[in-house]
């Protein structure tokens, strides 16, 4: 099957993150097994989703080291979107393949699967691996499970290409995603007795303003990275809930904020000042009224950034395979940071555009798929003995 055939097949599996991806994984596993390979799966706790990993050994049989081609199998929902065609039926028109996941990122997976026979026929000096994950779109939950299993099996690839849509440009760095849930517990009283209560919404508001000032400070640091379109780390409070009635001082307020860090910045860079503000400013004032008042801060999503440091060998290899010598840095996150954290040098490069990903009428141009096919062919050639 060629890339378009595979993409048509992959789009037809509705692998929206809330659903199982097992039908798609089984199809791919059967295909690989039929080619004489030994794919293995690692499931989520519920057992309804799986990552798939397969190694195409080097000519001497070696399965150590080598390069991983990585993609996520899940897609974002189509709920509420106006599609011109069925999002789960590949619709080929205008030199494009329309369908959910065509760009993000079943196009890359299709191209990789179509190239497997060529990988097997090549006399590889190092192995090639294929990694397919679940639940990338809901916080990159699947890849860490796969990476832990690799560690357990002592499989240590050297390099990785994550095929998220980059228009086949090499992306060498991206920001991280960290989300935090903050719960403010105060004390309820009748609103006529306001000073006797601890107003959770108002303390939450003070903390949100503090976080907003931090966000402002981030924009004026000396260590910005102009290679990013948003050259600083960003923070924003994007969800809030609290209160029950207009005449009750609220005892509970929950809000969530999102911190997108540049690769050289850490979670501690913002959490330390926030914790300090809570400890020195907010809690003393709250607990002076009610000793049980408290604030809890919990990290929910933790997707590490992808760093472009210490990656020269891989960058030089990929640079020869793409049309542009541009080394892009992007604001969106991928599983690349997780691979890198596991000691696997990673770049992001794949067909299609992030601008159409997650949108109605998502598509991948046929020309991008052809470029990806060519990229993989040249990659295989470059890995031959
Ligand atoms: Zn994606």
mmCIF file of C-alpha atoms and ligand atoms in Angstrom:
data_model
loop_
_atom_site.group_PDB
_atom_site.id
_atom_site.type_symbol
_atom_site.label_atom_id
_atom_site.label_comp_id
_atom_site.label_asym_id
_atom_site.label_seq_id
_atom_site.Cartn_x
_atom_site.Cartn_y
_atom_site.Cartn_z
ATOM 1 C CA UNK A 1 0.000 0.000 0.000
ATOM 2 C CA UNK A 2 1.233 3.483 -0.779
ATOM 3 C CA UNK A 3 1.064 6.550 1.441
ATOM 4 C CA UNK A 4 -2.342 7.728 0.158
ATOM 5 C CA UNK A 5 -3.845 4.244 0.653
ATOM 6 C CA UNK A 6 -2.504 4.157 4.196
ATOM 7 C CA UNK A 7 -3.716 7.674 4.948
ATOM 8 C CA UNK A 8 -7.191 6.781 3.660
ATOM 9 C CA UNK A 9 -7.216 3.747 5.930
ATOM 10 C CA UNK A 10 -5.891 5.619 8.988
ATOM 11 C CA UNK A 11 -8.355 8.516 8.671
ATOM 12 C CA UNK A 12 -11.232 6.001 8.638
ATOM 13 C CA UNK A 13 -10.405 4.969 12.219
ATOM 14 C CA UNK A 14 -12.065 7.496 14.501
ATOM 15 C CA UNK A 15 -9.250 7.790 17.027
ATOM 16 C CA UNK A 16 -10.499 10.919 18.794
ATOM 17 C CA UNK A 17 -8.555 10.886 22.072
ATOM 18 C CA UNK A 18 -11.615 10.002 24.177
ATOM 19 C CA UNK A 19 -12.062 6.772 22.153
ATOM 20 C CA UNK A 20 -9.974 3.616 21.866
ATOM 21 C CA UNK A 21 -7.177 3.515 19.271
ATOM 22 C CA UNK A 22 -6.911 -0.281 19.346
ATOM 23 C CA UNK A 23 -8.563 -0.932 15.966
ATOM 24 C CA UNK A 24 -5.957 1.259 14.258
ATOM 25 C CA UNK A 25 -3.103 -0.235 16.297
ATOM 26 C CA UNK A 26 -4.256 -3.802 15.471
ATOM 27 C CA UNK A 27 -4.374 -2.984 11.762
ATOM 28 C CA UNK A 28 -0.835 -1.622 11.847
ATOM 29 C CA UNK A 29 0.428 -4.500 14.010
ATOM 30 C CA UNK A 30 -1.049 -7.045 11.578
ATOM 31 C CA UNK A 31 0.604 -5.299 8.651
ATOM 32 C CA UNK A 32 4.002 -5.240 10.366
ATOM 33 C CA UNK A 33 3.693 -8.848 11.511
ATOM 34 C CA UNK A 34 2.826 -9.796 7.936
ATOM 35 C CA UNK A 35 6.124 -8.244 6.880
ATOM 36 C CA UNK A 36 7.945 -10.517 9.335
ATOM 37 C CA UNK A 37 8.489 -7.834 11.989
ATOM 38 C CA UNK A 38 7.756 -8.147 15.697
ATOM 39 C CA UNK A 39 5.756 -5.117 16.829
ATOM 40 C CA UNK A 40 4.898 -4.916 20.502
ATOM 41 C CA UNK A 41 2.227 -2.938 22.320
ATOM 42 C CA UNK A 42 2.082 -1.219 25.665
ATOM 43 C CA UNK A 43 -1.430 -0.427 26.887
ATOM 44 C CA UNK A 44 -2.839 2.273 29.113
ATOM 45 C CA UNK A 45 -4.144 1.272 32.549
ATOM 46 C CA UNK A 46 -7.730 0.898 31.314
ATOM 47 C CA UNK A 47 -6.518 -1.394 28.539
ATOM 48 C CA UNK A 48 -8.479 0.429 25.800
ATOM 49 C CA UNK A 49 -5.527 2.228 24.195
ATOM 50 C CA UNK A 50 -2.045 1.186 23.200
ATOM 51 C CA UNK A 51 1.304 2.462 22.012
ATOM 52 C CA UNK A 52 3.009 0.410 19.321
ATOM 53 C CA UNK A 53 6.743 0.004 18.851
ATOM 54 C CA UNK A 54 8.604 -1.929 16.199
ATOM 55 C CA UNK A 55 12.257 -2.237 15.275
ATOM 56 C CA UNK A 56 13.613 -2.791 11.792
ATOM 57 C CA UNK A 57 17.001 -4.225 12.680
ATOM 58 C CA UNK A 58 20.289 -3.170 11.101
ATOM 59 C CA UNK A 59 21.831 -5.436 8.465
ATOM 60 C CA UNK A 60 23.958 -7.124 11.157
ATOM 61 C CA UNK A 61 20.859 -7.780 13.251
ATOM 62 C CA UNK A 62 21.586 -4.969 15.715
ATOM 63 C CA UNK A 63 18.555 -3.463 17.428
ATOM 64 C CA UNK A 64 20.555 -1.090 19.644
ATOM 65 C CA UNK A 65 20.695 2.644 19.015
ATOM 66 C CA UNK A 66 19.343 3.931 15.729
ATOM 67 C CA UNK A 67 16.574 6.343 14.888
ATOM 68 C CA UNK A 68 12.879 6.412 15.856
ATOM 69 C CA UNK A 69 10.113 7.686 13.588
ATOM 70 C CA UNK A 70 7.403 8.771 15.978
ATOM 71 C CA UNK A 71 3.772 9.750 15.616
ATOM 72 C CA UNK A 72 0.627 9.942 17.722
ATOM 73 C CA UNK A 73 -2.433 8.005 16.594
ATOM 74 C CA UNK A 74 -5.091 10.080 18.357
ATOM 75 C CA UNK A 75 -6.855 13.100 16.880
ATOM 76 C CA UNK A 76 -8.779 16.047 18.308
ATOM 77 C CA UNK A 77 -12.608 15.999 18.303
ATOM 78 C CA UNK A 78 -14.702 17.294 15.391
ATOM 79 C CA UNK A 79 -17.553 18.298 17.736
ATOM 80 C CA UNK A 80 -19.185 21.558 16.729
ATOM 81 C CA UNK A 81 -17.036 21.967 13.604
ATOM 82 C CA UNK A 82 -18.549 22.571 10.150
ATOM 83 C CA UNK A 83 -16.964 20.060 7.764
ATOM 84 C CA UNK A 84 -17.696 20.013 4.017
ATOM 85 C CA UNK A 85 -17.079 16.264 3.942
ATOM 86 C CA UNK A 86 -17.147 13.383 6.431
ATOM 87 C CA UNK A 87 -14.070 14.015 8.630
ATOM 88 C CA UNK A 88 -13.469 10.268 8.925
ATOM 89 C CA UNK A 89 -13.487 9.570 5.182
ATOM 90 C CA UNK A 90 -10.405 10.716 3.276
ATOM 91 C CA UNK A 91 -11.619 13.161 0.638
ATOM 92 C CA UNK A 92 -9.066 13.749 -2.115
ATOM 93 C CA UNK A 93 -9.706 16.965 -4.040
ATOM 94 C CA UNK A 94 -7.842 20.153 -4.948
ATOM 95 C CA UNK A 95 -4.517 18.241 -4.700
ATOM 96 C CA UNK A 96 -5.212 17.715 -1.006
ATOM 97 C CA UNK A 97 -6.372 14.936 1.295
ATOM 98 C CA UNK A 98 -9.084 16.236 3.594
ATOM 99 C CA UNK A 99 -9.899 14.434 6.828
ATOM 100 C CA UNK A 100 -9.421 14.610 10.580
ATOM 101 C CA UNK A 101 -5.781 13.872 11.362
ATOM 102 C CA UNK A 102 -4.613 14.271 7.752
ATOM 103 C CA UNK A 103 -2.035 16.833 8.889
ATOM 104 C CA UNK A 104 -1.959 16.062 12.599
ATOM 105 C CA UNK A 105 -0.592 13.510 12.122
ATOM 106 C CA UNK A 106 -1.757 10.488 10.213
ATOM 107 C CA UNK A 107 -0.098 11.747 7.015
ATOM 108 C CA UNK A 108 3.333 11.200 8.524
ATOM 109 C CA UNK A 109 2.354 7.797 9.934
ATOM 110 C CA UNK A 110 1.006 6.771 6.510
ATOM 111 C CA UNK A 111 4.249 7.756 4.828
ATOM 112 C CA UNK A 112 6.294 5.848 7.424
ATOM 113 C CA UNK A 113 4.164 2.695 7.118
ATOM 114 C CA UNK A 114 4.369 2.766 3.331
ATOM 115 C CA UNK A 115 8.173 2.968 3.594
ATOM 116 C CA UNK A 116 8.606 -0.098 5.838
ATOM 117 C CA UNK A 117 9.328 -2.549 2.986
ATOM 118 C CA UNK A 118 12.036 -0.181 1.758
ATOM 119 C CA UNK A 119 13.531 -0.009 5.269
ATOM 120 C CA UNK A 120 13.620 -3.820 5.362
ATOM 121 C CA UNK A 121 15.210 -4.057 1.925
ATOM 122 C CA UNK A 122 17.923 -1.523 2.795
ATOM 123 C CA UNK A 123 21.185 -2.656 4.269
ATOM 124 C CA UNK A 124 20.897 -0.470 7.362
ATOM 125 C CA UNK A 125 23.955 0.367 9.441
ATOM 126 C CA UNK A 126 21.754 1.176 12.427
ATOM 127 C CA UNK A 127 18.198 0.082 13.199
ATOM 128 C CA UNK A 128 15.125 2.147 12.449
ATOM 129 C CA UNK A 129 12.219 2.106 14.887
ATOM 130 C CA UNK A 130 8.591 3.171 14.600
ATOM 131 C CA UNK A 131 6.755 4.478 17.657
ATOM 132 C CA UNK A 132 3.013 5.147 17.598
ATOM 133 C CA UNK A 133 1.455 6.646 20.700
ATOM 134 C CA UNK A 134 -2.006 7.331 22.158
ATOM 135 C CA UNK A 135 -3.376 10.388 23.998
ATOM 136 C CA UNK A 136 -0.938 12.985 22.672
ATOM 137 C CA UNK A 137 -3.722 15.500 22.148
ATOM 138 C CA UNK A 138 -4.808 15.352 25.785
ATOM 139 C CA UNK A 139 -1.466 16.133 27.422
ATOM 140 C CA UNK A 140 1.063 13.732 25.834
ATOM 141 C CA UNK A 141 0.001 10.922 28.170
ATOM 142 C CA UNK A 142 0.927 7.909 26.011
ATOM 143 C CA UNK A 143 4.555 8.612 25.115
ATOM 144 C CA UNK A 144 5.884 8.478 28.704
ATOM 145 C CA UNK A 145 4.332 4.999 29.069
ATOM 146 C CA UNK A 146 6.099 3.904 25.881
ATOM 147 C CA UNK A 147 9.392 5.485 26.938
ATOM 148 C CA UNK A 148 9.235 3.720 30.321
ATOM 149 C CA UNK A 149 8.750 0.408 28.501
ATOM 150 C CA UNK A 150 11.751 1.132 26.231
ATOM 151 C CA UNK A 151 13.819 1.745 29.353
ATOM 152 C CA UNK A 152 12.594 -1.541 30.842
ATOM 153 C CA UNK A 153 13.493 -3.420 27.672
ATOM 154 C CA UNK A 154 16.879 -1.640 27.495
ATOM 155 C CA UNK A 155 16.058 -0.337 24.004
ATOM 156 C CA UNK A 156 17.978 2.921 23.698
ATOM 157 C CA UNK A 157 17.536 4.671 20.365
ATOM 158 C CA UNK A 158 19.905 7.530 19.727
ATOM 159 C CA UNK A 159 17.722 9.806 17.616
ATOM 160 C CA UNK A 160 14.072 10.541 16.986
ATOM 161 C CA UNK A 161 11.997 12.363 14.377
ATOM 162 C CA UNK A 162 8.551 13.375 15.594
ATOM 163 C CA UNK A 163 6.441 13.830 12.449
ATOM 164 C CA UNK A 164 4.095 16.575 13.644
ATOM 165 C CA UNK A 165 3.084 18.953 10.826
ATOM 166 C CA UNK A 166 5.920 21.403 10.164
ATOM 167 C CA UNK A 167 5.480 21.792 6.363
ATOM 168 C CA UNK A 168 8.522 19.473 6.214
ATOM 169 C CA UNK A 169 10.730 22.089 7.854
ATOM 170 C CA UNK A 170 13.100 21.016 10.593
ATOM 171 C CA UNK A 171 11.871 22.193 13.970
ATOM 172 C CA UNK A 172 14.717 22.016 16.463
ATOM 173 C CA UNK A 173 13.035 23.437 19.543
ATOM 174 C CA UNK A 174 9.599 24.019 21.002
ATOM 175 C CA UNK A 175 8.103 25.335 24.183
ATOM 176 C CA UNK A 176 6.842 23.189 27.055
ATOM 177 C CA UNK A 177 3.280 23.096 28.389
ATOM 178 C CA UNK A 178 2.600 23.183 32.083
ATOM 179 C CA UNK A 179 -0.871 23.617 33.512
ATOM 180 C CA UNK A 180 -1.657 24.160 37.168
ATOM 181 C CA UNK A 181 -4.831 23.941 39.193
ATOM 182 C CA UNK A 182 -5.054 26.304 42.144
ATOM 183 C CA UNK A 183 -7.671 25.726 44.841
ATOM 184 C CA UNK A 184 -8.394 28.485 47.320
ATOM 185 C CA UNK A 185 -10.255 27.370 50.469
ATOM 186 C CA UNK A 186 -11.647 30.240 52.521
ATOM 187 C CA UNK A 187 -14.541 30.610 54.952
ATOM 188 C CA UNK A 188 -18.193 31.182 54.142
ATOM 189 C CA UNK A 189 -20.318 33.682 56.051
ATOM 190 C CA UNK A 190 -23.480 35.633 55.333
ATOM 191 C CA UNK A 191 -22.491 38.474 53.048
ATOM 192 C CA UNK A 192 -23.632 41.030 55.630
ATOM 193 C CA UNK A 193 -20.762 39.761 57.831
ATOM 194 C CA UNK A 194 -18.102 39.944 55.116
ATOM 195 C CA UNK A 195 -15.055 40.740 57.354
ATOM 196 C CA UNK A 196 -15.707 37.536 59.358
ATOM 197 C CA UNK A 197 -15.327 35.386 56.270
ATOM 198 C CA UNK A 198 -12.396 34.549 54.000
ATOM 199 C CA UNK A 199 -13.479 35.340 50.463
ATOM 200 C CA UNK A 200 -11.932 32.623 48.291
ATOM 201 C CA UNK A 201 -12.747 34.447 45.051
ATOM 202 C CA UNK A 202 -11.033 37.631 46.189
ATOM 203 C CA UNK A 203 -7.877 35.820 47.315
ATOM 204 C CA UNK A 204 -7.874 33.895 44.047
ATOM 205 C CA UNK A 205 -8.175 37.221 42.244
ATOM 206 C CA UNK A 206 -5.140 38.601 44.087
ATOM 207 C CA UNK A 207 -3.148 35.538 43.114
ATOM 208 C CA UNK A 208 -4.302 35.792 39.490
ATOM 209 C CA UNK A 209 -3.179 39.415 39.364
ATOM 210 C CA UNK A 210 0.202 38.357 40.786
ATOM 211 C CA UNK A 211 0.491 35.643 38.098
ATOM 212 C CA UNK A 212 -0.437 38.208 35.464
ATOM 213 C CA UNK A 213 2.402 40.464 36.689
ATOM 214 C CA UNK A 214 4.775 37.514 36.390
ATOM 215 C CA UNK A 215 3.567 37.050 32.815
ATOM 216 C CA UNK A 216 4.325 40.691 32.145
ATOM 217 C CA UNK A 217 7.815 40.329 33.662
ATOM 218 C CA UNK A 218 8.513 37.336 31.423
ATOM 219 C CA UNK A 219 8.062 39.570 28.382
ATOM 220 C CA UNK A 220 10.756 41.928 29.606
ATOM 221 C CA UNK A 221 13.463 39.475 30.588
ATOM 222 C CA UNK A 222 16.883 39.764 28.997
ATOM 223 C CA UNK A 223 16.976 36.120 27.879
ATOM 224 C CA UNK A 224 14.273 36.125 25.185
ATOM 225 C CA UNK A 225 14.678 33.806 22.195
ATOM 226 C CA UNK A 226 13.779 35.700 19.028
ATOM 227 C CA UNK A 227 13.741 32.483 16.977
ATOM 228 C CA UNK A 228 10.275 31.846 18.462
ATOM 229 C CA UNK A 229 7.346 33.803 17.058
ATOM 230 C CA UNK A 230 6.400 34.433 20.698
ATOM 231 C CA UNK A 231 9.952 35.018 21.959
ATOM 232 C CA UNK A 232 9.190 34.742 25.679
ATOM 233 C CA UNK A 233 7.517 32.272 28.030
ATOM 234 C CA UNK A 234 3.819 32.944 28.530
ATOM 235 C CA UNK A 235 1.410 32.451 31.448
ATOM 236 C CA UNK A 236 -2.344 32.937 31.487
ATOM 237 C CA UNK A 237 -5.270 32.092 33.758
ATOM 238 C CA UNK A 238 -7.830 30.520 31.453
ATOM 239 C CA UNK A 239 -10.378 28.808 33.707
ATOM 240 C CA UNK A 240 -12.070 29.855 36.951
ATOM 241 C CA UNK A 241 -14.922 28.664 39.112
ATOM 242 C CA UNK A 242 -16.220 29.790 42.492
ATOM 243 C CA UNK A 243 -19.081 31.039 44.641
ATOM 244 C CA UNK A 244 -22.629 29.784 45.103
ATOM 245 C CA UNK A 245 -24.881 32.803 45.715
ATOM 246 C CA UNK A 246 -24.619 36.585 45.686
ATOM 247 C CA UNK A 247 -25.280 36.843 49.435
ATOM 248 C CA UNK A 248 -22.743 34.241 50.588
ATOM 249 C CA UNK A 249 -19.018 34.971 50.982
ATOM 250 C CA UNK A 250 -17.527 32.150 48.905
ATOM 251 C CA UNK A 251 -15.381 29.553 50.650
ATOM 252 C CA UNK A 252 -14.071 27.984 47.481
ATOM 253 C CA UNK A 253 -12.528 29.147 44.240
ATOM 254 C CA UNK A 254 -10.604 27.077 41.716
ATOM 255 C CA UNK A 255 -8.673 28.427 38.778
ATOM 256 C CA UNK A 256 -6.265 26.999 36.257
ATOM 257 C CA UNK A 257 -3.345 28.643 34.542
ATOM 258 C CA UNK A 258 -1.154 27.646 31.642
ATOM 259 C CA UNK A 259 2.600 28.225 31.470
ATOM 260 C CA UNK A 260 4.355 27.793 28.115
ATOM 261 C CA UNK A 261 8.046 27.857 28.873
ATOM 262 C CA UNK A 262 10.974 28.519 26.573
ATOM 263 C CA UNK A 263 13.327 25.512 26.574
ATOM 264 C CA UNK A 264 15.820 27.176 28.918
ATOM 265 C CA UNK A 265 13.193 28.086 31.505
ATOM 266 C CA UNK A 266 11.890 25.776 34.206
ATOM 267 C CA UNK A 267 8.673 25.278 36.129
ATOM 268 C CA UNK A 268 10.460 26.458 39.273
ATOM 269 C CA UNK A 269 11.112 29.833 37.625
ATOM 270 C CA UNK A 270 7.475 30.755 38.047
ATOM 271 C CA UNK A 271 6.229 28.402 40.764
ATOM 272 C CA UNK A 272 8.770 29.601 43.335
ATOM 273 C CA UNK A 273 7.624 33.240 43.268
ATOM 274 C CA UNK A 274 3.969 32.126 43.244
ATOM 275 C CA UNK A 275 4.521 29.864 46.280
ATOM 276 C CA UNK A 276 6.372 32.660 48.030
ATOM 277 C CA UNK A 277 3.554 35.117 47.415
ATOM 278 C CA UNK A 278 1.049 32.592 48.776
ATOM 279 C CA UNK A 279 3.147 31.909 51.889
ATOM 280 C CA UNK A 280 4.119 35.483 52.737
ATOM 281 C CA UNK A 281 1.155 37.561 51.558
ATOM 282 C CA UNK A 282 -2.024 35.554 51.123
ATOM 283 C CA UNK A 283 -1.985 32.802 53.755
ATOM 284 C CA UNK A 284 -1.132 35.074 56.723
ATOM 285 C CA UNK A 285 -4.036 37.362 55.848
ATOM 286 C CA UNK A 286 -6.447 34.456 55.259
ATOM 287 C CA UNK A 287 -5.432 32.527 58.367
ATOM 288 C CA UNK A 288 -5.680 35.598 60.586
ATOM 289 C CA UNK A 289 -9.439 35.316 60.019
ATOM 290 C CA UNK A 290 -9.751 31.546 59.767
ATOM 291 C CA UNK A 291 -6.900 29.183 60.662
ATOM 292 C CA UNK A 292 -8.155 26.445 58.312
ATOM 293 C CA UNK A 293 -7.914 28.604 55.191
ATOM 294 C CA UNK A 294 -5.468 27.230 52.649
ATOM 295 C CA UNK A 295 -4.336 27.317 49.038
ATOM 296 C CA UNK A 296 -3.246 24.238 47.098
ATOM 297 C CA UNK A 297 -1.378 24.281 43.823
ATOM 298 C CA UNK A 298 -1.276 21.121 41.677
ATOM 299 C CA UNK A 299 0.451 20.633 38.358
ATOM 300 C CA UNK A 300 -1.803 18.853 35.854
ATOM 301 C CA UNK A 301 -0.103 18.829 32.448
ATOM 302 C CA UNK A 302 3.671 18.594 32.185
ATOM 303 C CA UNK A 303 4.954 18.416 28.612
ATOM 304 C CA UNK A 304 8.639 19.289 28.587
ATOM 305 C CA UNK A 305 10.071 21.673 25.986
ATOM 306 C CA UNK A 306 12.321 20.491 23.163
ATOM 307 C CA UNK A 307 15.794 21.952 23.389
ATOM 308 C CA UNK A 308 18.104 22.507 20.441
ATOM 309 C CA UNK A 309 21.293 22.079 22.475
ATOM 310 C CA UNK A 310 23.745 19.187 21.974
ATOM 311 C CA UNK A 311 21.900 17.946 18.900
ATOM 312 C CA UNK A 312 24.291 18.887 16.110
ATOM 313 C CA UNK A 313 24.702 15.429 14.582
ATOM 314 C CA UNK A 314 20.972 14.944 14.157
ATOM 315 C CA UNK A 315 20.470 18.496 12.880
ATOM 316 C CA UNK A 316 23.147 17.986 10.238
ATOM 317 C CA UNK A 317 21.569 14.724 9.114
ATOM 318 C CA UNK A 318 18.061 16.172 8.810
ATOM 319 C CA UNK A 319 19.300 19.374 7.203
ATOM 320 C CA UNK A 320 20.432 17.316 4.191
ATOM 321 C CA UNK A 321 16.955 15.799 3.822
ATOM 322 C CA UNK A 322 14.785 18.924 3.931
ATOM 323 C CA UNK A 323 14.575 21.675 1.327
ATOM 324 C CA UNK A 324 15.217 24.591 3.647
ATOM 325 C CA UNK A 325 18.210 25.015 5.945
ATOM 326 C CA UNK A 326 16.027 26.933 8.362
ATOM 327 C CA UNK A 327 16.082 25.598 11.922
ATOM 328 C CA UNK A 328 12.670 26.602 13.183
ATOM 329 C CA UNK A 329 11.496 26.994 16.757
ATOM 330 C CA UNK A 330 7.774 26.804 17.441
ATOM 331 C CA UNK A 331 5.332 27.639 20.207
ATOM 332 C CA UNK A 332 3.314 24.414 20.090
ATOM 333 C CA UNK A 333 4.477 21.386 22.043
ATOM 334 C CA UNK A 334 4.998 17.793 20.909
ATOM 335 C CA UNK A 335 6.162 14.503 22.375
ATOM 336 C CA UNK A 336 9.679 15.545 21.301
ATOM 337 C CA UNK A 337 10.533 16.980 24.715
ATOM 338 C CA UNK A 338 9.600 13.662 26.334
ATOM 339 C CA UNK A 339 11.863 11.710 23.969
ATOM 340 C CA UNK A 340 14.641 14.161 24.652
ATOM 341 C CA UNK A 341 14.136 13.874 28.411
ATOM 342 C CA UNK A 342 14.584 10.108 27.931
ATOM 343 C CA UNK A 343 17.987 10.774 26.358
ATOM 344 C CA UNK A 344 16.888 10.445 22.718
ATOM 345 C CA UNK A 345 17.987 13.425 20.582
ATOM 346 C CA UNK A 346 14.926 14.684 18.736
ATOM 347 C CA UNK A 347 13.751 16.994 15.973
ATOM 348 C CA UNK A 348 10.232 17.611 14.692
ATOM 349 C CA UNK A 349 9.579 17.328 10.962
ATOM 350 C CA UNK A 350 6.444 16.220 9.175
ATOM 351 C CA UNK A 351 4.018 16.900 6.326
ATOM 352 C CA UNK A 352 1.143 19.344 6.555
ATOM 353 C CA UNK A 353 0.609 22.535 8.440
ATOM 354 C CA UNK A 354 -0.093 23.298 12.076
ATOM 355 C CA UNK A 355 -2.401 26.070 10.789
ATOM 356 C CA UNK A 356 -4.992 23.566 9.554
ATOM 357 C CA UNK A 357 -4.497 21.087 12.406
ATOM 358 C CA UNK A 358 -7.408 20.874 14.857
ATOM 359 C CA UNK A 359 -9.594 22.872 12.416
ATOM 360 C CA UNK A 360 -12.665 21.944 10.379
ATOM 361 C CA UNK A 361 -11.683 20.742 6.876
ATOM 362 C CA UNK A 362 -8.175 19.785 8.017
ATOM 363 C CA UNK A 363 -6.115 18.689 5.024
ATOM 364 C CA UNK A 364 -2.647 17.719 3.930
ATOM 365 C CA UNK A 365 -1.450 18.720 0.440
ATOM 366 C CA UNK A 366 -0.479 15.789 -1.781
ATOM 367 C CA UNK A 367 2.786 17.660 -2.456
ATOM 368 C CA UNK A 368 3.606 17.535 1.267
ATOM 369 C CA UNK A 369 2.987 13.788 1.391
ATOM 370 C CA UNK A 370 5.254 13.364 -1.633
ATOM 371 C CA UNK A 371 7.943 15.423 0.066
ATOM 372 C CA UNK A 372 7.629 13.289 3.191
ATOM 373 C CA UNK A 373 7.934 10.104 1.089
ATOM 374 C CA UNK A 374 11.083 11.519 -0.511
ATOM 375 C CA UNK A 375 12.427 12.583 2.879
ATOM 376 C CA UNK A 376 12.009 9.052 4.235
ATOM 377 C CA UNK A 377 13.561 7.463 1.137
ATOM 378 C CA UNK A 378 16.607 9.707 1.503
ATOM 379 C CA UNK A 379 16.722 9.083 5.235
ATOM 380 C CA UNK A 380 16.811 5.331 4.599
ATOM 381 C CA UNK A 381 19.570 5.783 2.006
ATOM 382 C CA UNK A 382 21.566 7.897 4.472
ATOM 383 C CA UNK A 383 21.350 5.076 7.023
ATOM 384 C CA UNK A 384 22.627 2.424 4.631
ATOM 385 C CA UNK A 385 25.987 0.784 5.069
HETATM 386 ZN ZN1 LIG B 1 -0.186 16.391 16.720
#
